XYZ file of C-alpha atoms in Angstrom:
639
model
C -209.303 96.483 -151.503
C -211.017 94.731 -154.411
C -211.098 91.012 -155.169
C -208.867 91.203 -158.247
C -206.184 92.908 -156.252
C -206.297 90.188 -153.556
C -206.038 87.436 -156.067
C -202.942 89.109 -157.552
C -201.256 89.165 -154.243
C -201.920 85.427 -153.673
C -200.493 84.627 -157.086
C -197.302 86.465 -156.348
C -196.869 84.623 -153.067
C -197.480 81.206 -154.637
C -194.851 81.963 -157.281
C -192.400 82.902 -154.639
C -192.950 79.615 -152.806
C -192.507 77.650 -156.055
C -189.159 79.289 -156.708
C -188.015 78.495 -153.161
C -188.959 74.854 -153.502
C -187.065 74.609 -156.805
C -183.935 76.024 -155.243
C -184.195 73.515 -152.307
C -184.517 70.609 -154.711
C -181.460 71.776 -156.627
C -179.433 72.010 -153.406
C -180.604 68.552 -152.285
C -179.582 66.994 -155.588
C -176.146 68.571 -155.307
C -175.655 67.218 -151.751
C -176.679 63.714 -152.811
C -174.159 63.839 -155.616
C -171.390 64.958 -153.246
C -172.221 62.243 -150.630
C -172.309 59.573 -153.315
C -168.826 60.600 -154.317
C -167.645 60.258 -150.678
C -169.137 56.737 -150.370
C -167.288 55.612 -153.496
C -164.005 56.941 -152.208
C -164.458 55.246 -148.737
C -165.215 51.898 -150.338
C -162.052 52.170 -152.352
C -160.058 53.096 -149.218
C -161.486 50.165 -147.257
C -160.569 47.779 -150.049
C -157.060 49.143 -150.034
C -156.639 48.778 -146.186
C -158.080 45.249 -145.754
C -154.725 43.347 -146.149
C -153.134 45.604 -143.552
C -155.970 44.941 -141.064
C -155.598 41.167 -141.547
C -151.855 41.280 -140.846
C -152.396 43.474 -137.752
C -154.995 41.036 -136.250
C -152.702 38.054 -136.774
C -149.858 39.865 -135.023
C -152.148 40.718 -132.089
C -153.279 37.083 -131.735
C -149.710 35.891 -131.837
C -148.775 38.308 -129.038
C -151.712 37.148 -126.916
C -150.751 33.517 -127.414
C -147.166 34.271 -126.415
C -148.333 36.122 -123.280
C -150.606 33.235 -122.311
C -147.836 30.705 -122.813
C -145.388 32.778 -120.800
C -147.902 33.117 -117.969
C -148.608 29.352 -117.964
C -144.898 28.665 -117.940
C -144.507 31.113 -115.067
C -147.251 29.321 -113.064
C -145.720 25.913 -113.767
C -142.285 27.131 -112.800
C -143.822 28.614 -109.638
C -145.378 25.242 -108.818
C -142.007 23.569 -109.367
C -140.384 26.112 -107.092
C -143.024 25.689 -104.373
C -142.747 21.915 -104.645
C -138.979 22.101 -104.271
C -139.307 24.241 -101.146
C -142.054 21.993 -99.708
C -139.907 18.926 -100.387
C -137.022 20.432 -98.469
C -139.295 21.080 -95.463
C -140.728 17.583 -95.625
C -137.281 16.017 -95.687
C -136.241 18.040 -92.624
C -139.194 16.631 -90.696
C -141.782 18.246 -88.394
C -139.623 18.578 -85.281
C -137.957 21.907 -86.118
C -141.012 23.813 -87.292
C -144.289 21.922 -87.207
C -146.341 24.854 -88.509
C -144.078 25.229 -91.541
C -144.195 21.454 -92.022
C -147.983 21.498 -92.116
C -147.889 24.365 -94.643
C -145.568 22.268 -96.806
C -148.064 19.395 -96.766
C -150.838 21.769 -97.833
C -148.584 23.018 -100.653
C -147.897 19.477 -101.859
C -151.627 18.770 -101.952
C -152.169 21.987 -103.875
C -149.414 21.056 -106.359
C -150.841 17.592 -106.907
C -154.317 19.029 -107.479
C -152.898 21.616 -109.890
C -151.255 19.052 -112.129
C -154.282 16.770 -111.937
C -156.277 19.674 -113.376
C -153.629 20.292 -116.065
C -153.021 16.840 -117.511
C -151.957 18.387 -120.844
C -148.473 19.012 -119.489
C -146.155 16.212 -120.503
C -144.625 15.822 -117.039
C -147.905 16.044 -115.074
C -148.064 12.356 -114.145
C -144.486 12.291 -112.927
C -144.950 15.398 -110.836
C -148.193 14.034 -109.359
C -146.508 10.766 -108.409
C -143.587 12.604 -106.853
C -145.928 14.841 -104.842
C -147.974 11.871 -103.648
C -144.848 10.006 -102.556
C -143.711 13.033 -100.611
C -147.178 13.334 -99.055
C -147.111 9.705 -97.955
C -143.755 10.239 -96.256
C -144.978 13.473 -94.714
C -148.150 11.911 -93.297
C -146.154 8.986 -91.922
C -143.906 11.455 -90.112
C -146.993 13.347 -88.960
C -148.430 10.143 -87.529
C -145.196 9.603 -85.605
C -145.242 13.215 -84.473
C -148.888 12.959 -83.358
C -148.136 9.773 -81.412
C -145.053 11.291 -79.805
C -146.734 14.544 -78.753
C -149.816 12.698 -77.469
C -147.726 10.134 -75.584
C -145.333 12.675 -74.082
C -148.182 14.772 -72.708
C -150.552 11.973 -71.665
C -149.826 11.122 -68.042
C -152.025 9.343 -65.449
C -153.787 11.748 -63.094
C -152.760 11.695 -59.446
C -155.597 10.787 -57.028
C -155.010 13.881 -54.863
C -155.409 16.138 -57.885
C -158.656 14.399 -58.875
C -160.042 14.666 -55.329
C -159.176 18.384 -55.282
C -161.399 18.830 -58.356
C -164.443 17.749 -56.329
C -166.504 20.399 -54.533
C -165.826 20.611 -50.791
C -169.141 18.926 -49.961
C -168.151 15.765 -51.839
C -164.514 15.446 -50.863
C -163.481 12.717 -48.421
C -162.643 14.238 -45.044
C -159.208 12.644 -45.178
C -157.556 10.102 -47.371
C -154.457 8.498 -48.700
C -153.241 8.384 -52.233
C -154.581 5.429 -54.135
C -157.056 4.355 -51.487
C -160.074 6.229 -50.213
C -161.210 3.619 -47.710
C -159.824 5.528 -44.766
C -161.565 8.617 -45.993
C -164.913 7.118 -46.848
C -165.411 4.563 -44.099
C -168.966 4.495 -42.835
C -169.834 8.079 -43.521
C -173.217 9.332 -42.487
C -175.656 9.241 -45.339
C -176.529 12.892 -44.772
C -173.033 13.837 -45.906
C -173.705 12.216 -49.260
C -176.970 13.925 -49.989
C -175.710 17.501 -49.911
C -175.789 19.644 -53.032
C -173.346 18.064 -55.434
C -171.862 21.459 -56.415
C -169.659 21.937 -59.467
C -166.482 19.984 -60.134
C -163.426 21.883 -61.321
C -162.436 20.833 -64.862
C -159.094 19.109 -65.238
C -156.609 19.497 -68.092
C -155.690 15.991 -69.192
C -153.235 17.456 -71.721
C -151.556 20.909 -71.529
C -153.745 23.435 -73.396
C -150.770 24.727 -75.431
C -150.424 21.323 -77.117
C -154.068 20.990 -78.168
C -153.895 23.184 -81.314
C -150.927 21.135 -82.590
C -152.759 17.853 -82.016
C -155.850 19.264 -83.701
C -153.871 20.375 -86.779
C -152.044 17.065 -87.006
C -155.316 15.169 -86.736
C -156.866 17.301 -89.480
C -153.932 16.592 -91.813
C -154.111 12.850 -91.181
C -157.859 12.820 -91.850
C -157.385 14.764 -95.095
C -154.748 12.229 -96.126
C -157.206 9.378 -95.509
C -155.318 8.066 -92.464
C -158.360 8.037 -90.185
C -157.830 4.496 -88.989
C -154.201 5.039 -88.047
C -155.182 8.217 -86.219
C -158.057 6.378 -84.516
C -155.856 3.545 -83.235
C -153.055 5.827 -82.072
C -155.339 8.116 -80.092
C -157.501 5.329 -78.690
C -154.629 3.131 -77.540
C -152.758 6.014 -75.912
C -155.651 7.690 -74.107
C -157.426 4.463 -73.079
C -154.221 3.178 -71.483
C -153.651 6.420 -69.584
C -157.283 6.538 -68.430
C -157.070 2.996 -67.065
C -153.815 3.867 -65.290
C -155.518 6.882 -63.681
C -158.353 4.656 -62.473
C -155.940 2.076 -61.067
C -153.945 4.740 -59.240
C -157.206 5.996 -57.803
C -157.890 2.491 -56.480
C -160.401 1.050 -58.945
C -160.139 -2.735 -59.124
C -161.946 -5.596 -60.760
C -164.424 -7.478 -58.578
C -166.368 -10.606 -59.448
C -169.554 -11.871 -57.851
C -167.563 -14.642 -56.164
C -165.050 -12.105 -54.840
C -167.881 -10.061 -53.356
C -169.393 -13.188 -51.855
C -166.187 -14.365 -50.176
C -165.107 -10.976 -48.881
C -165.632 -10.032 -45.241
C -168.493 -7.579 -44.936
C -166.394 -4.781 -43.399
C -163.902 -5.014 -46.259
C -166.619 -5.081 -48.924
C -168.437 -2.179 -47.304
C -165.252 -0.076 -47.412
C -164.689 -0.993 -51.065
C -168.260 0.011 -51.920
C -167.720 3.344 -50.167
C -164.631 3.848 -52.308
C -166.487 2.812 -55.450
C -169.030 5.579 -54.899
C -166.181 8.111 -54.858
C -164.588 6.478 -57.890
C -167.809 6.676 -59.913
C -168.232 10.357 -59.133
C -164.600 11.172 -59.966
C -164.589 9.042 -63.118
C -167.792 10.435 -64.620
C -167.609 14.063 -63.485
C -163.867 14.560 -63.957
C -162.041 11.868 -65.948
C -164.705 10.931 -68.509
C -165.814 14.560 -68.829
C -162.169 15.511 -69.408
C -161.767 12.827 -72.077
C -164.920 14.040 -73.804
C -163.672 17.624 -73.844
C -160.262 16.487 -75.104
C -161.843 14.482 -77.939
C -164.006 17.432 -78.914
C -160.980 19.734 -79.077
C -158.583 17.412 -80.918
C -161.200 16.151 -83.371
C -163.175 19.348 -83.823
C -164.767 19.173 -87.263
C -164.315 15.393 -87.545
C -167.678 14.293 -86.139
C -167.473 10.878 -87.764
C -164.426 10.023 -85.627
C -165.028 12.022 -82.474
C -167.882 10.048 -80.899
C -166.453 6.650 -81.804
C -163.015 7.507 -80.408
C -164.491 8.754 -77.121
C -166.586 5.589 -76.854
C -163.569 3.314 -77.278
C -161.254 5.377 -75.046
C -163.678 5.154 -72.112
C -165.180 1.702 -72.765
C -162.821 -0.382 -70.629
C -162.740 2.104 -67.749
C -166.510 2.432 -67.641
C -166.967 -1.334 -67.890
C -164.486 -1.879 -65.033
C -166.413 0.481 -62.771
C -169.856 -0.847 -63.655
C -168.769 -4.475 -63.340
C -167.954 -3.815 -59.674
C -171.489 -2.567 -59.103
C -172.905 -5.512 -60.998
C -170.879 -7.970 -58.860
C -172.301 -6.453 -55.672
C -175.844 -6.415 -57.069
C -175.582 -10.083 -58.070
C -173.967 -11.296 -54.841
C -176.021 -12.939 -52.130
C -178.479 -10.535 -50.556
C -178.315 -9.712 -46.853
C -179.973 -6.996 -44.730
C -176.726 -5.164 -44.015
C -176.191 -4.683 -47.761
C -179.386 -2.684 -48.186
C -177.881 0.695 -47.356
C -174.823 0.272 -49.554
C -177.143 -0.861 -52.350
C -179.102 2.337 -51.835
C -175.856 4.330 -51.827
C -174.829 2.709 -55.097
C -178.257 3.268 -56.617
C -178.159 6.869 -55.419
C -174.792 7.668 -57.021
C -175.897 6.221 -60.358
C -179.084 8.296 -60.193
C -177.010 11.361 -59.333
C -174.718 10.753 -62.303
C -177.493 9.878 -64.763
C -177.634 13.358 -66.381
C -173.853 13.385 -66.887
C -173.863 9.825 -68.230
C -176.679 10.730 -70.640
C -174.752 13.784 -71.812
C -171.317 12.173 -72.092
C -172.488 8.870 -73.554
C -175.404 10.225 -75.545
C -174.129 9.386 -79.015
C -174.976 6.247 -80.955
C -171.395 5.015 -80.544
C -171.759 5.095 -76.743
C -175.172 3.438 -76.493
C -173.782 0.189 -75.054
C -172.109 1.931 -72.081
C -175.126 4.139 -71.503
C -177.493 1.184 -71.450
C -175.102 -0.743 -69.178
C -175.185 2.085 -66.636
C -178.969 2.416 -66.766
C -179.530 -1.338 -66.508
C -177.224 -1.476 -63.465
C -179.283 1.301 -61.874
C -182.400 -0.820 -62.389
C -180.629 -3.920 -61.130
C -179.545 -2.188 -57.923
C -183.088 -0.913 -57.394
C -184.463 -4.422 -57.897
C -181.910 -5.959 -55.519
C -182.623 -3.308 -52.892
C -186.348 -3.928 -53.164
C -185.844 -7.668 -52.819
C -183.636 -6.995 -49.781
C -186.571 -5.170 -48.161
C -188.558 -8.381 -48.412
C -185.618 -10.410 -47.114
C -185.251 -8.083 -44.145
C -188.935 -8.205 -43.316
C -188.854 -12.005 -43.418
C -185.615 -12.159 -41.403
C -187.119 -9.960 -38.686
C -190.235 -12.068 -38.441
C -188.307 -15.344 -38.382
C -185.330 -14.296 -36.263
C -184.678 -17.372 -34.143
C -182.215 -15.910 -31.631
C -182.598 -18.127 -28.572
C -180.664 -15.922 -26.175
C -183.269 -14.065 -24.176
C -182.444 -10.828 -22.399
C -182.551 -11.987 -18.769
C -183.534 -8.634 -17.343
C -186.448 -7.994 -19.729
C -184.810 -4.946 -21.292
C -184.950 -3.914 -24.939
C -183.897 -6.843 -27.127
C -180.943 -6.312 -29.528
C -183.243 -7.243 -32.400
C -185.543 -4.355 -31.485
C -182.765 -1.764 -31.410
C -181.297 -3.219 -34.606
C -184.601 -3.041 -36.473
C -185.420 0.439 -35.209
C -181.989 1.732 -36.187
C -182.484 0.053 -39.546
C -185.770 1.878 -40.050
C -184.207 5.171 -38.929
C -181.502 4.750 -41.553
C -184.175 3.969 -44.117
C -185.718 7.342 -43.471
C -182.374 9.008 -44.122
C -182.834 7.664 -47.654
C -186.377 8.949 -48.180
C -185.677 10.765 -51.445
C -183.716 7.781 -52.755
C -186.460 5.368 -51.769
C -189.063 7.486 -53.528
C -187.012 7.320 -56.725
C -186.535 3.596 -56.230
C -190.268 2.928 -55.832
C -190.935 4.989 -58.960
C -188.580 2.720 -60.940
C -191.287 0.068 -60.789
C -194.373 2.316 -60.958
C -195.915 0.757 -57.881
C -198.051 3.694 -56.855
C -197.471 6.698 -54.637
C -193.967 6.593 -53.116
C -194.906 7.770 -49.595
C -197.635 5.149 -49.392
C -195.106 2.494 -50.438
C -192.652 3.635 -47.764
C -195.378 3.711 -45.110
C -196.512 0.200 -46.068
C -192.933 -1.068 -45.943
C -192.346 0.460 -42.511
C -195.621 -0.914 -41.179
C -194.789 -4.415 -42.391
C -191.356 -4.279 -40.734
C -192.877 -3.071 -37.453
C -195.509 -5.791 -37.576
C -192.860 -8.433 -38.242
C -190.829 -7.157 -35.290
C -193.785 -7.247 -32.925
C -194.641 -10.748 -34.070
C -191.102 -11.887 -33.342
C -191.070 -10.164 -29.940
C -194.275 -11.961 -29.005
C -192.527 -15.235 -29.734
C -189.412 -14.250 -27.785
C -191.478 -13.187 -24.774
C -192.705 -16.771 -24.384
C -189.156 -17.856 -23.466
C -189.587 -16.338 -19.995
C -190.836 -18.633 -17.252
C -192.022 -15.673 -15.195
C -195.164 -14.241 -16.851
C -194.532 -10.893 -15.148
C -191.158 -10.650 -16.901
C -192.899 -11.520 -20.161
C -195.114 -8.457 -19.751
C -192.188 -6.260 -18.697
C -190.196 -7.394 -21.734
C -193.050 -6.590 -24.119
C -193.699 -3.272 -22.363
C -190.026 -2.249 -22.692
C -189.726 -3.207 -26.346
C -193.026 -1.751 -27.567
C -192.279 1.436 -25.632
C -188.855 1.649 -27.285
C -190.483 1.248 -30.695
C -193.122 3.911 -29.990
C -190.617 6.370 -28.556
C -188.268 5.889 -31.528
C -191.079 6.375 -34.036
C -192.284 9.528 -32.288
C -188.774 10.999 -32.466
C -188.231 10.154 -36.130
C -189.711 10.939 -39.525
C -191.481 7.589 -39.403
C -194.178 9.266 -37.291
C -195.315 11.344 -40.256
C -195.827 8.243 -42.385
C -197.213 5.867 -39.748
C -199.480 8.559 -38.336
C -200.744 9.577 -34.902
C -203.271 6.732 -34.792
C -200.478 4.162 -35.033
C -198.593 5.886 -32.211
C -201.655 6.091 -29.948
C -202.610 2.451 -30.525
C -199.138 1.281 -29.572
C -198.972 3.552 -26.544
C -202.109 1.836 -25.317
C -200.421 -1.522 -25.933
C -197.517 -0.392 -23.723
C -199.974 0.546 -20.990
C -201.754 -2.793 -21.318
C -198.479 -4.655 -20.778
C -197.703 -2.452 -17.763
C -201.109 -3.223 -16.265
C -200.619 -6.928 -16.908
C -197.245 -6.766 -15.184
C -198.819 -5.137 -12.099
C -201.605 -7.671 -11.941
C -199.338 -10.691 -12.301
C -196.565 -9.443 -9.985
C -198.584 -7.835 -7.207
C -202.015 -9.459 -7.075
C -200.833 -12.321 -4.865
C -198.872 -10.136 -2.460
C -201.741 -7.695 -2.153
C -203.976 -10.551 -1.025
C -201.755 -10.828 2.073
C -202.695 -7.269 2.997
C -206.454 -7.805 2.888
C -208.768 -9.413 5.407
C -211.464 -10.227 2.912
C -212.862 -13.709 3.290
C -212.529 -13.758 7.115
C -215.575 -15.430 8.623
C -217.418 -14.264 11.726
C -217.182 -15.942 15.091
C -214.024 -16.515 17.040
C -211.012 -14.862 15.425
C -213.022 -12.602 13.113
C -211.861 -9.005 12.834
C -214.090 -6.511 14.444
C -215.406 -3.343 12.955
C -212.488 -1.368 14.307
C -210.046 -3.616 12.447
C -208.094 -4.520 15.554
C -210.022 -7.519 16.775
C -211.864 -10.492 15.387
C -208.716 -12.024 13.729
C -206.265 -14.152 15.531
C -202.774 -12.918 16.189
C -201.474 -16.086 14.537
C -203.297 -15.287 11.321
C -201.881 -11.778 11.315
C -198.388 -13.133 11.932
C -198.808 -15.504 8.980
C -199.916 -12.617 6.782
C -196.881 -10.524 7.741
C -194.502 -13.443 7.259
C -195.964 -14.257 3.877
C -195.796 -10.613 2.798
C -192.177 -10.309 3.983
C -191.075 -13.387 2.072
C -192.924 -12.490 -1.089
C -191.850 -8.851 -1.059
C -188.202 -9.706 -0.441
C -188.344 -12.234 -3.224
C -189.905 -9.696 -5.595
C -187.371 -7.070 -4.564
C -184.428 -9.378 -5.052
C -185.661 -10.596 -8.447
C -187.162 -7.458 -9.919
C -184.372 -5.136 -8.851
C -182.362 -7.166 -11.382
C -184.915 -6.514 -14.087
C -184.476 -3.437 -16.219
C -186.687 -0.694 -17.494
C -184.111 1.335 -19.450
C -186.291 4.366 -20.109
C -186.163 6.563 -16.994
C -189.622 8.059 -17.475
C -191.221 4.665 -18.008
C -189.315 3.251 -15.019
C -190.484 6.001 -12.687
C -194.005 5.760 -14.043
C -194.123 2.006 -13.405
C -192.667 2.351 -9.911
C -195.231 5.020 -9.118
C -198.070 2.838 -10.416
C -196.891 -0.031 -8.168
C -196.397 2.280 -5.179
C -199.879 3.726 -5.593
C -201.283 0.238 -5.099
C -198.868 -1.326 -2.623
C -198.132 1.536 -0.197
C -201.756 2.390 0.697
C -202.570 -1.307 1.154
C -199.508 -1.888 3.358
C -200.111 1.279 5.344
C -203.759 0.273 5.926
C -202.792 -3.284 6.924
C -200.229 -2.080 9.483
C -202.685 0.419 10.862
C -205.411 -2.199 11.279
C -203.386 -5.275 12.209
C -200.124 -3.909 13.481
C -201.256 -3.404 17.078
C -201.859 -7.154 17.411
C -198.189 -7.772 16.698
C -196.725 -4.727 18.375
C -198.363 -5.702 21.693
C -196.827 -9.194 21.511
C -193.309 -10.560 21.767
C -190.617 -9.687 19.189
C -192.784 -7.537 16.871
C -189.790 -6.744 14.575
C -189.721 -10.371 13.541
C -193.023 -9.892 11.765
C -193.242 -6.199 10.975
C -189.874 -6.069 9.254
C -190.610 -3.153 6.939
C -191.967 0.263 7.603
C -193.963 2.043 4.922
C -190.858 4.120 4.225
C -188.793 0.952 3.805
C -191.272 -0.373 1.272
C -191.201 2.912 -0.630
C -187.385 2.980 -0.625
C -187.150 -0.615 -1.820
C -189.733 -0.057 -4.555
C -187.420 2.653 -5.895
C -184.760 -0.017 -6.349
C -186.912 -2.045 -8.718
C -185.965 -2.265 -12.435
C -182.405 -1.009 -11.917
C -180.769 -4.046 -13.460
C -178.697 -4.793 -10.346
C -176.674 -7.993 -10.275
C -176.976 -10.567 -7.513
C -173.673 -9.524 -5.985
C -174.661 -5.887 -5.614
C -175.744 -4.841 -2.111
C -179.213 -3.549 -1.574
C -179.536 0.158 -1.272
């Protein structure tokens, strides 16, 4: 194909495209004209409809305003209706249906709040005043209802019921209502140191009543009647608590009362007080705390203060008894009850901290802790008093038979009881941070023992017979050593202390033998005889005059009979020590007497009336030695 032909074809196509574009432009112009016509018509229509739209919008707004007004009127009428119903319930009082009464109070509050928020209503102020007046009457009736329910269901607890709440290990073995003295008596300390166990909780008020009291309390708080509620609850529960304590046997005691009271009576009262403290803290005060928490749940500002004031007088009454005893004149016999009192307060310290842990209860808590310290201080001072009393005991009545002195048995029993309180004493020593507790107890025991021995040395000088002096000291030191060896004191004093004092016992026994028997043994010897006429020969049967031998026998007989008569009235109470001492004497006397009879007896036996001089056989001497230290009286026949 040639170039001209190609160009022709391109021209034809371009013409075709031009025609198409022209047609499209024509169509577009037509459409624009048509649409412009529509826009003009719509504008005219809109102008025509505008008045109708305005009227329709006004009608709609009027309807909405009417609906809103009707709804507001309906709400107000509903409030009036609810108020009328609530008023009727309030006027009937809370006795018939307390729950409905409380709902009516809530409704009145809601009504008052509603009209306070809608002050635009003409009658709002009047309605609010009416609702508030009704609320005041309702709360006043609620206060009466709260007081009546609380009073009707608050009764003093019976002592038997309280005692039954204690674990078996802490219950008195027997007792009478209102007085535990028969039950407590002088119980062994070991019975008080057992595991305290868990006390059964007690319901001070029937559980079914608690929700009502709680709801009533909540309503009174919401109404701003906290103070009235506070006084009503405090006065009612505090009075009942004090009545429970009095029925139990708690009584007021002053320092002068404690001072004037006979010791046996005071001791029984202290034993009771220990039970009272345990029952009061673990059962009564714990019950009051639980009751406060339930009735005033959600009212923390009142709860702690109310509990503090309900229990204040009861706690003060109990602690004042302990304070009176702690402040009264100290005496050794009070030490163990002081330790008992200190021990119970230490035992109860966790409960006291828990129950009286709030700021409102700080005074009672500090009172209890300061009394604990005071008792510890008084007990410690009593240790010093006892030590001094032992050392200076001026009892003039000597034990005539040389046996263990009452002071010795008293002091040893005292120390034994001290060791029953080891754990308590350790706590007591730690109160004052005076070093390691066992070392303190060992030092205390050593000082008491030293004071006792010093006093016994003084008492031994009352005897005119030096042999009885030695026997007395031997008996008493032996009693001390034996008691220490059989008690826990041995672990603290140590084996060295025991061995030293056993040697002291032996030294006194040896001194007794020397003093009692040295002189009589001289009668059975021939030492000092000179040679020449009358001297004993080598065979022991000659060289000494018969007269001299007779004098020796007569002297021996008199001295031995005198010793027998006197020392058979003396006492060595420990059987092993008595037999040991008799054996020690026999081992010296019998061989000497047997030898003397063998060597000098023939001089008498060959003469006239030998029985006048040789009055005792060796067997007689042995038999009579076995009668020594039996504590026989003068009127008793010889065995």
